[in-house]
mmCIF file of C-alpha atoms and ligand atoms in Angstrom:
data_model
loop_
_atom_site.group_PDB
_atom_site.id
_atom_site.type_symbol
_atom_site.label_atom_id
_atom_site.label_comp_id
_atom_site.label_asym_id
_atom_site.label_seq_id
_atom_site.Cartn_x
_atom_site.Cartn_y
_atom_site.Cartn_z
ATOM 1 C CA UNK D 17 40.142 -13.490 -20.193
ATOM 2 C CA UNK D 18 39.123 -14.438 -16.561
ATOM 3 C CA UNK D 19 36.409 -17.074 -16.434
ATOM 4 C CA UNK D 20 34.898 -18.234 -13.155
ATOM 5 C CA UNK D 21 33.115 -21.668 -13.429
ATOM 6 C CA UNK D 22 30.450 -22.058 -10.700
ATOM 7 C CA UNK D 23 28.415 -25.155 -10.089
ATOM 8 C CA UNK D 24 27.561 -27.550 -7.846
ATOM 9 C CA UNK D 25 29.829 -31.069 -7.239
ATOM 10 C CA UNK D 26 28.842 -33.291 -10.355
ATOM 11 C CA UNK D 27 27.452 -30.433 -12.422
ATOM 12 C CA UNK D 28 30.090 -31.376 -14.755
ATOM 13 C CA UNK D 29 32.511 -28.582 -13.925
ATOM 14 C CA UNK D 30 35.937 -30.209 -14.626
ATOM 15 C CA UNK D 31 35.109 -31.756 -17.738
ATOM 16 C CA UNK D 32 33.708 -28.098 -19.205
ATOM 17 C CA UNK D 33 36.842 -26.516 -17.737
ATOM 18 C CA UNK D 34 39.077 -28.819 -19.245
ATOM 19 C CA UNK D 35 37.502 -28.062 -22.907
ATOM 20 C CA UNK D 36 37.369 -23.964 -22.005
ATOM 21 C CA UNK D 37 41.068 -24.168 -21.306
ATOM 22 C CA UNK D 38 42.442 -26.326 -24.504
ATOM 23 C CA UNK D 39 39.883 -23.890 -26.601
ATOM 24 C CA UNK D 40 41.006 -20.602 -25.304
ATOM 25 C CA UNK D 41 44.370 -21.629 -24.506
ATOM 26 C CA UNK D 42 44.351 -20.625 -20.682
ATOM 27 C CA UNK D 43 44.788 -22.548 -17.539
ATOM 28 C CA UNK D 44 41.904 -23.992 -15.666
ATOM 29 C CA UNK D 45 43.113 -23.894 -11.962
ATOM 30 C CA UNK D 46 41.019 -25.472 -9.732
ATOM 31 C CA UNK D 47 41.661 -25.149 -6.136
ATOM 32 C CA UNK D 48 40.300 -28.327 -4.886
ATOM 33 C CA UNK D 49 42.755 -29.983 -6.726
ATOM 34 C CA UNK D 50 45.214 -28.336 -5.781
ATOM 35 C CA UNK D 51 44.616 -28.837 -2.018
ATOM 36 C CA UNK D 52 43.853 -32.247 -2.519
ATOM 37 C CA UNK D 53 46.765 -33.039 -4.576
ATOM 38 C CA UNK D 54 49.001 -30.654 -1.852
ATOM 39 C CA UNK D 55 47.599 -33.182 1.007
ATOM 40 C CA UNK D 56 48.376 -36.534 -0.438
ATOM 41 C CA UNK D 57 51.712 -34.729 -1.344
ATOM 42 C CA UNK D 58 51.828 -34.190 2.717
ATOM 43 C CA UNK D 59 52.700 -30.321 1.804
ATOM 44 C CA UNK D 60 49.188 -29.538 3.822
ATOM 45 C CA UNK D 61 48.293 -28.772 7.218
ATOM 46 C CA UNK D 62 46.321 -31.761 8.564
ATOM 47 C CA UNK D 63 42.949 -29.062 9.944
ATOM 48 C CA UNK D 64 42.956 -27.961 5.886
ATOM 49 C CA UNK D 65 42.988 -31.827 5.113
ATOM 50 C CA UNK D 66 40.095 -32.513 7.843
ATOM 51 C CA UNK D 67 38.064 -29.875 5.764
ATOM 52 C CA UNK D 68 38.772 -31.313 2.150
ATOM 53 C CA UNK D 69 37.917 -34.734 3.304
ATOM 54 C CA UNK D 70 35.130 -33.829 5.268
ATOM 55 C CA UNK D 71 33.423 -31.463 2.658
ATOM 56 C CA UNK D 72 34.102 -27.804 4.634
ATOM 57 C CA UNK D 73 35.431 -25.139 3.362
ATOM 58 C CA UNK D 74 39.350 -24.611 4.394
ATOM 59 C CA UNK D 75 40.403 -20.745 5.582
ATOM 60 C CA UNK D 76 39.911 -18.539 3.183
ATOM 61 C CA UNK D 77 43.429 -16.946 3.653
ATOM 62 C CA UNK D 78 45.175 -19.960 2.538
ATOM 63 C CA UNK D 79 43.345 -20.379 -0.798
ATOM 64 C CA UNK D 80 43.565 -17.229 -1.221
ATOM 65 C CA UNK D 81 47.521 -16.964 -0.926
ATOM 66 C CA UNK D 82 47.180 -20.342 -2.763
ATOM 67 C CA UNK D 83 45.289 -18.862 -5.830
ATOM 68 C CA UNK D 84 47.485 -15.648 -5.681
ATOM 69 C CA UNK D 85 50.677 -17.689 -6.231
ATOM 70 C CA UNK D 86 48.881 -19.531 -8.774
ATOM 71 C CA UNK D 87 47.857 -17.080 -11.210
ATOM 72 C CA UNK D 88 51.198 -15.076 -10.977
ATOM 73 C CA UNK D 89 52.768 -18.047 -12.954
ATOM 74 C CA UNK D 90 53.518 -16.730 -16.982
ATOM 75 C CA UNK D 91 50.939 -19.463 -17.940
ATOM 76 C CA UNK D 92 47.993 -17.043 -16.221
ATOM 77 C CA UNK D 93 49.379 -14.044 -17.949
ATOM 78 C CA UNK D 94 46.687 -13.737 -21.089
ATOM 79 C CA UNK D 95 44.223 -15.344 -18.490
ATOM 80 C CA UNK D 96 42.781 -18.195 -16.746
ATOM 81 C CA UNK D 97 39.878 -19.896 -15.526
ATOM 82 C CA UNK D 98 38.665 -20.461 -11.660
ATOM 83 C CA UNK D 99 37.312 -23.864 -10.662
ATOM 84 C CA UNK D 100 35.359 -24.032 -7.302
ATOM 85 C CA UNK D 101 37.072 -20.159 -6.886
ATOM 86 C CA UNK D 102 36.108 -17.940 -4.897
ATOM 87 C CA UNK D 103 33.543 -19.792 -2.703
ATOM 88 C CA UNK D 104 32.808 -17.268 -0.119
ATOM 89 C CA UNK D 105 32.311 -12.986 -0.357
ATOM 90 C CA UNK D 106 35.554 -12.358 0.866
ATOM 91 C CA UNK D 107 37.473 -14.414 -1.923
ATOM 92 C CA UNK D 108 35.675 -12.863 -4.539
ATOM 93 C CA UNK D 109 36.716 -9.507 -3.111
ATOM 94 C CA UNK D 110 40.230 -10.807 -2.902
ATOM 95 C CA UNK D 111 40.022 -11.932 -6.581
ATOM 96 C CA UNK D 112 38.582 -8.156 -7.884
ATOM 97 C CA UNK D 113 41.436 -6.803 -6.183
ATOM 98 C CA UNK D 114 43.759 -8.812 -7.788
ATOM 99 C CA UNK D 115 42.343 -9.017 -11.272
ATOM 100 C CA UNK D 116 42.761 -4.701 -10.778
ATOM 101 C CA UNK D 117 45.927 -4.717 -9.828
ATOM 102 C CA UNK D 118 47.171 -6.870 -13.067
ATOM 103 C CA UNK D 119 44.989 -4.875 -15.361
ATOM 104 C CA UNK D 120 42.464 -7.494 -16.559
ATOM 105 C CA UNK D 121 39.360 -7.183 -17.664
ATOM 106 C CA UNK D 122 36.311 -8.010 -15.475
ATOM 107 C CA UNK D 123 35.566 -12.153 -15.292
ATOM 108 C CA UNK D 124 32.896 -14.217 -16.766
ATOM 109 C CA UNK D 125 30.974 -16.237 -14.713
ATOM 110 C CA UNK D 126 29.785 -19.073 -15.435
ATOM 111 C CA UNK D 127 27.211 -20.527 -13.926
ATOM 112 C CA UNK D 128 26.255 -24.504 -14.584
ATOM 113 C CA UNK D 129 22.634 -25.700 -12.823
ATOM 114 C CA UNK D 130 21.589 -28.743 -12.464
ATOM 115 C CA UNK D 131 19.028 -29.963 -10.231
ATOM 116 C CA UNK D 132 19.705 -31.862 -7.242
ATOM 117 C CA UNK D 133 18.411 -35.430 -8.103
ATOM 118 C CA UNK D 134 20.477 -35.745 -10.878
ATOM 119 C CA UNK D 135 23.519 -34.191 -8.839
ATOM 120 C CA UNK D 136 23.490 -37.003 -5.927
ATOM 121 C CA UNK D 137 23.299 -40.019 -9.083
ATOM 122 C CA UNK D 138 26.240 -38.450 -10.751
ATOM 123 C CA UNK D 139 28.149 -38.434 -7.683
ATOM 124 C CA UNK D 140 27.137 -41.712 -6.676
ATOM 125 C CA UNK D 141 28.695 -43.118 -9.907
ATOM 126 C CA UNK D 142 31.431 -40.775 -10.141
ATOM 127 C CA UNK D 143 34.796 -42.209 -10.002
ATOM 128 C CA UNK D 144 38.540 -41.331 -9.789
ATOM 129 C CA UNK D 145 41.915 -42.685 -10.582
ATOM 130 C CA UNK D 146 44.159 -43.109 -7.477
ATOM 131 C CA UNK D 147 47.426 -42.824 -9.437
ATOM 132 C CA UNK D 148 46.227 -39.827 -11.819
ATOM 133 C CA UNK D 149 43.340 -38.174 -10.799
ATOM 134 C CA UNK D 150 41.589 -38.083 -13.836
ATOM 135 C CA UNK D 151 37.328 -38.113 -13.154
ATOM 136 C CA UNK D 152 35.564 -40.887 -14.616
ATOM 137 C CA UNK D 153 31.427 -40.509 -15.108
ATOM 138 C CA UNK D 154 31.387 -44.571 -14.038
ATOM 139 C CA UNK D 155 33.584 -47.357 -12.743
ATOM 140 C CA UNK D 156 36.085 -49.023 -14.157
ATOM 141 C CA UNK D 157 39.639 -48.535 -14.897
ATOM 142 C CA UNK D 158 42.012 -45.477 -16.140
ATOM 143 C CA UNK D 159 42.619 -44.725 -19.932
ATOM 144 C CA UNK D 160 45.536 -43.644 -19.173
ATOM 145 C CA UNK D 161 47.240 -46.138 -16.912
ATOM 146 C CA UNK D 162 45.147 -48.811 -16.555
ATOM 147 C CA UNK D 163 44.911 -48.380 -12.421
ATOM 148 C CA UNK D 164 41.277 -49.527 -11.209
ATOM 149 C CA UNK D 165 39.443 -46.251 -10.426
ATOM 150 C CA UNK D 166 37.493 -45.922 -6.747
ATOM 151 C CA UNK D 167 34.855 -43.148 -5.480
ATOM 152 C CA UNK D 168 36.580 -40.346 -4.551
ATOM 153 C CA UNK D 169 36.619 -40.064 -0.489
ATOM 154 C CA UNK D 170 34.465 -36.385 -0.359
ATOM 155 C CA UNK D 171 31.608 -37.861 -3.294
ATOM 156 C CA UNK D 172 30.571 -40.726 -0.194
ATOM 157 C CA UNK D 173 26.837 -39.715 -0.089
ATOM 158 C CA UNK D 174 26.817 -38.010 3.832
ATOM 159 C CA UNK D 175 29.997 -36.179 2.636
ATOM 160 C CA UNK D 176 28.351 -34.961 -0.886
ATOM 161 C CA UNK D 177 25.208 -33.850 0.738
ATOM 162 C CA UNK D 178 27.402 -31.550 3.251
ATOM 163 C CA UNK D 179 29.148 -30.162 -0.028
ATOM 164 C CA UNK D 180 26.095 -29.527 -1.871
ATOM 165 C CA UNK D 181 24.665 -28.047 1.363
ATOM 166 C CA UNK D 182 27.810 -25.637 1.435
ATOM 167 C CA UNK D 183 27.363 -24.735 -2.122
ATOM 168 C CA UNK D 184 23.812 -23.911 -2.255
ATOM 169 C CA UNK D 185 24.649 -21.475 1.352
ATOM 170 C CA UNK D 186 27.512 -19.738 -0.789
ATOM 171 C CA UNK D 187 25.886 -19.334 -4.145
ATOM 172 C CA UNK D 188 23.519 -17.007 -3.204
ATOM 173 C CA UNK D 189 25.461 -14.325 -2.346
ATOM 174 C CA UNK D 190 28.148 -14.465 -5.105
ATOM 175 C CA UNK D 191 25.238 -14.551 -7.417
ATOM 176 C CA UNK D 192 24.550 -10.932 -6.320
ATOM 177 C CA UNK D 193 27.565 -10.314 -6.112
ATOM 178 C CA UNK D 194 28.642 -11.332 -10.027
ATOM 179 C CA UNK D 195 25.039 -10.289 -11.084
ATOM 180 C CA UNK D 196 25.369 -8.802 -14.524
ATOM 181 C CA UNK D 197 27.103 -8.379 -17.765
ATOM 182 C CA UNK D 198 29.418 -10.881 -17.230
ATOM 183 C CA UNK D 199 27.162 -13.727 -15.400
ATOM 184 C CA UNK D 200 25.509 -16.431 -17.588
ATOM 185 C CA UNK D 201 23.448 -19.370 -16.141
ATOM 186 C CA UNK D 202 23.498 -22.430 -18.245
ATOM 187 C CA UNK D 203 21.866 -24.895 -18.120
ATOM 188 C CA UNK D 204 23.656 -28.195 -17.322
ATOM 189 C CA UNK D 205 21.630 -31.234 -17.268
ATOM 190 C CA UNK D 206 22.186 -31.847 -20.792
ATOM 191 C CA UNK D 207 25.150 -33.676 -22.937
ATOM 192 C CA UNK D 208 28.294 -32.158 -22.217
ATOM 193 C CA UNK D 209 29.133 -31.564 -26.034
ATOM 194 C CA UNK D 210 25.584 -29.171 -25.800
ATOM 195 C CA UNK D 211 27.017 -27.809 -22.786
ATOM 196 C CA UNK D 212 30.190 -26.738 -24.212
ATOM 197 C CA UNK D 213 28.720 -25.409 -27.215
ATOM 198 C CA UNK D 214 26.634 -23.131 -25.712
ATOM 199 C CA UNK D 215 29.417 -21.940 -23.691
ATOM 200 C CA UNK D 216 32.402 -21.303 -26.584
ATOM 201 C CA UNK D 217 29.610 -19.337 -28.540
ATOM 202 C CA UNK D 218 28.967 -17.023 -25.365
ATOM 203 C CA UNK D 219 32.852 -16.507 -24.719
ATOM 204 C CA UNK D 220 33.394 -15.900 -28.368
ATOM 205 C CA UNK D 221 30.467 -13.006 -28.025
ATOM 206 C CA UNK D 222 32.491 -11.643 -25.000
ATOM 207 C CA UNK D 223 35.896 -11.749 -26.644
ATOM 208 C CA UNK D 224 34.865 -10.011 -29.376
ATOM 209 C CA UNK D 225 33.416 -7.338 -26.863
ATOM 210 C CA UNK D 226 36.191 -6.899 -24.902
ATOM 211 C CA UNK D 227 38.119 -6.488 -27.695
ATOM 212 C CA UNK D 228 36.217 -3.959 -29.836
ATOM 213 C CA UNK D 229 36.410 -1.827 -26.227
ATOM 214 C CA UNK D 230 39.612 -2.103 -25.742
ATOM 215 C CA UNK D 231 40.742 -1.300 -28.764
ATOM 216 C CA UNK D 232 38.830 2.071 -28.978
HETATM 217 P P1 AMP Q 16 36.002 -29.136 -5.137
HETATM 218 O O1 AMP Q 16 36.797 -30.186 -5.829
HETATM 219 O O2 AMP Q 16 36.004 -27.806 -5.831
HETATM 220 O O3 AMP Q 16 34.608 -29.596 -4.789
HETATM 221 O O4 AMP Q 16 36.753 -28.843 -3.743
HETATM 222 C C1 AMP Q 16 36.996 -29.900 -2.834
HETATM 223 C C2 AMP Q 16 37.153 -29.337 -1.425
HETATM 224 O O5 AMP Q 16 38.276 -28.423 -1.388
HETATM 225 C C3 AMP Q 16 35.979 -28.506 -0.928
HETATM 226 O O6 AMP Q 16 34.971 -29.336 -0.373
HETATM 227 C C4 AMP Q 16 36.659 -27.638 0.136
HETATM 228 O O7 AMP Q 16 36.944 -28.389 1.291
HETATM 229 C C5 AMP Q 16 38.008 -27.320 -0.508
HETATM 230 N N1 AMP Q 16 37.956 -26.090 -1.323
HETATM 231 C C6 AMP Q 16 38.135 -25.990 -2.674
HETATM 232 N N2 AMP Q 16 38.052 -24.714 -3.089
HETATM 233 C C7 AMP Q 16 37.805 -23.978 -1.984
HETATM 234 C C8 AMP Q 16 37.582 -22.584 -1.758
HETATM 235 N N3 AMP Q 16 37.589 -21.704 -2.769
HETATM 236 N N4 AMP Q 16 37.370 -22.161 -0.475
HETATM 237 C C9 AMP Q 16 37.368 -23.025 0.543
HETATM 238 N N5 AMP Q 16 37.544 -24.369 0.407
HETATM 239 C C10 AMP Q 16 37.756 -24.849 -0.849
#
């Protein structure tokens, strides 16, 4: 199963990706963490960094290559799901090819809304840990290690509004593009338990779809 989770920043993406992937046993990938986590490792070219940090979108050869080697791993082989991937036309026809070439079936998208107003509060209050990365919904310090958590450098308000600007220019077109069977919007400005809900029962429909055509 190939799931693509659209959304804008502080729709609540990683937190519904994070509940997908321990319910349908599959890896949520998500490719801004993966560059962010590959520039504080210094394994980045500093132009990609400029673009993370600034809210851009980096080349999309390199997260394509990057998303390529990613789902190759054995973890990706009865699926995965795509966090803030693809982004732009030409990674989703990067992604088709490659979800051909290894034989899987077509992906779900989905899509979480959530107006605007509510976006810019969540990121205002959204905060991360420095020594773990887990996303917190408020300040205060980690669960897991105690560290005090700060914003997170690309949520500062003139950096969010660039990335929400970006994503509202891209989602248009992939929206055609995914347009379909496989493309739910869901609603996202509610409880995330609500959220996730809705979404297992629509994933459960579409395994039980793909199944009963595949086996045929
Ligand atoms: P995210 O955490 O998904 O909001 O991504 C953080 C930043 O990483 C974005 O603002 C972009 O600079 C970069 N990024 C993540 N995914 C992509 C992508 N698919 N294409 C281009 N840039 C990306």
């Amino acid at each position: 199963m190939v799931i693509l989770l659209f959304g804008p920043p502080g729709c609540g993406k990683g937190t519904q990706a994070a509940r997908i992937a321990r319910r349908f046993d599959i890896p949520a990938i998500s490719t801004g963490e993966m560059l962010r986590a590959a520039c504080s490792a210094g394994e980045q070219q500093g132009e990609a960094c400029a673009l993370v940090a600034g809210g851009g979108l980096v080349d999309d050869d390199l997260v394509n290559v990057m998303v390529e080697r990613r789902i190759a791993r054995p973890d990706c082989r009865n699926g995965f799901l795509l966090d803030g991937f693809p982004r732009t036309l030409p990674q989703a026809e990067f992604l088709q090819d490659l979800i051909e070439r290894r034989d899987l079936v077509g992906p779900t998208v989905i899509h979480l809304d959530v107006p605007a107003e509510a976006l810019i509060a969540r990121l205002a209050s959204r905060r991360q840990c420095p020594r773990c990365g887990q996303i917190y919904s408020q300040p205060g310090t980690c669960d897991t290690d105690g560290t005090d958590l700060a914003p997170r450098a690309d949520d500062r308000p003139t950096v969010a509004e660039r990335r929400l600007r970006a994503y509202r220019e891209m989602t248009g077109p992939l929206i055609e593009y995914y347009r379909g069977d496989g493309y739910h919007r869901i609603d996202g400005d509610r409880p995330p338990e609500a959220v996730f809900q809705q979404i297992e029962s629509l994933l459960e429909a579409r395994l039980v779809r793909v199944h009963v055509a595949r086996s045929r």
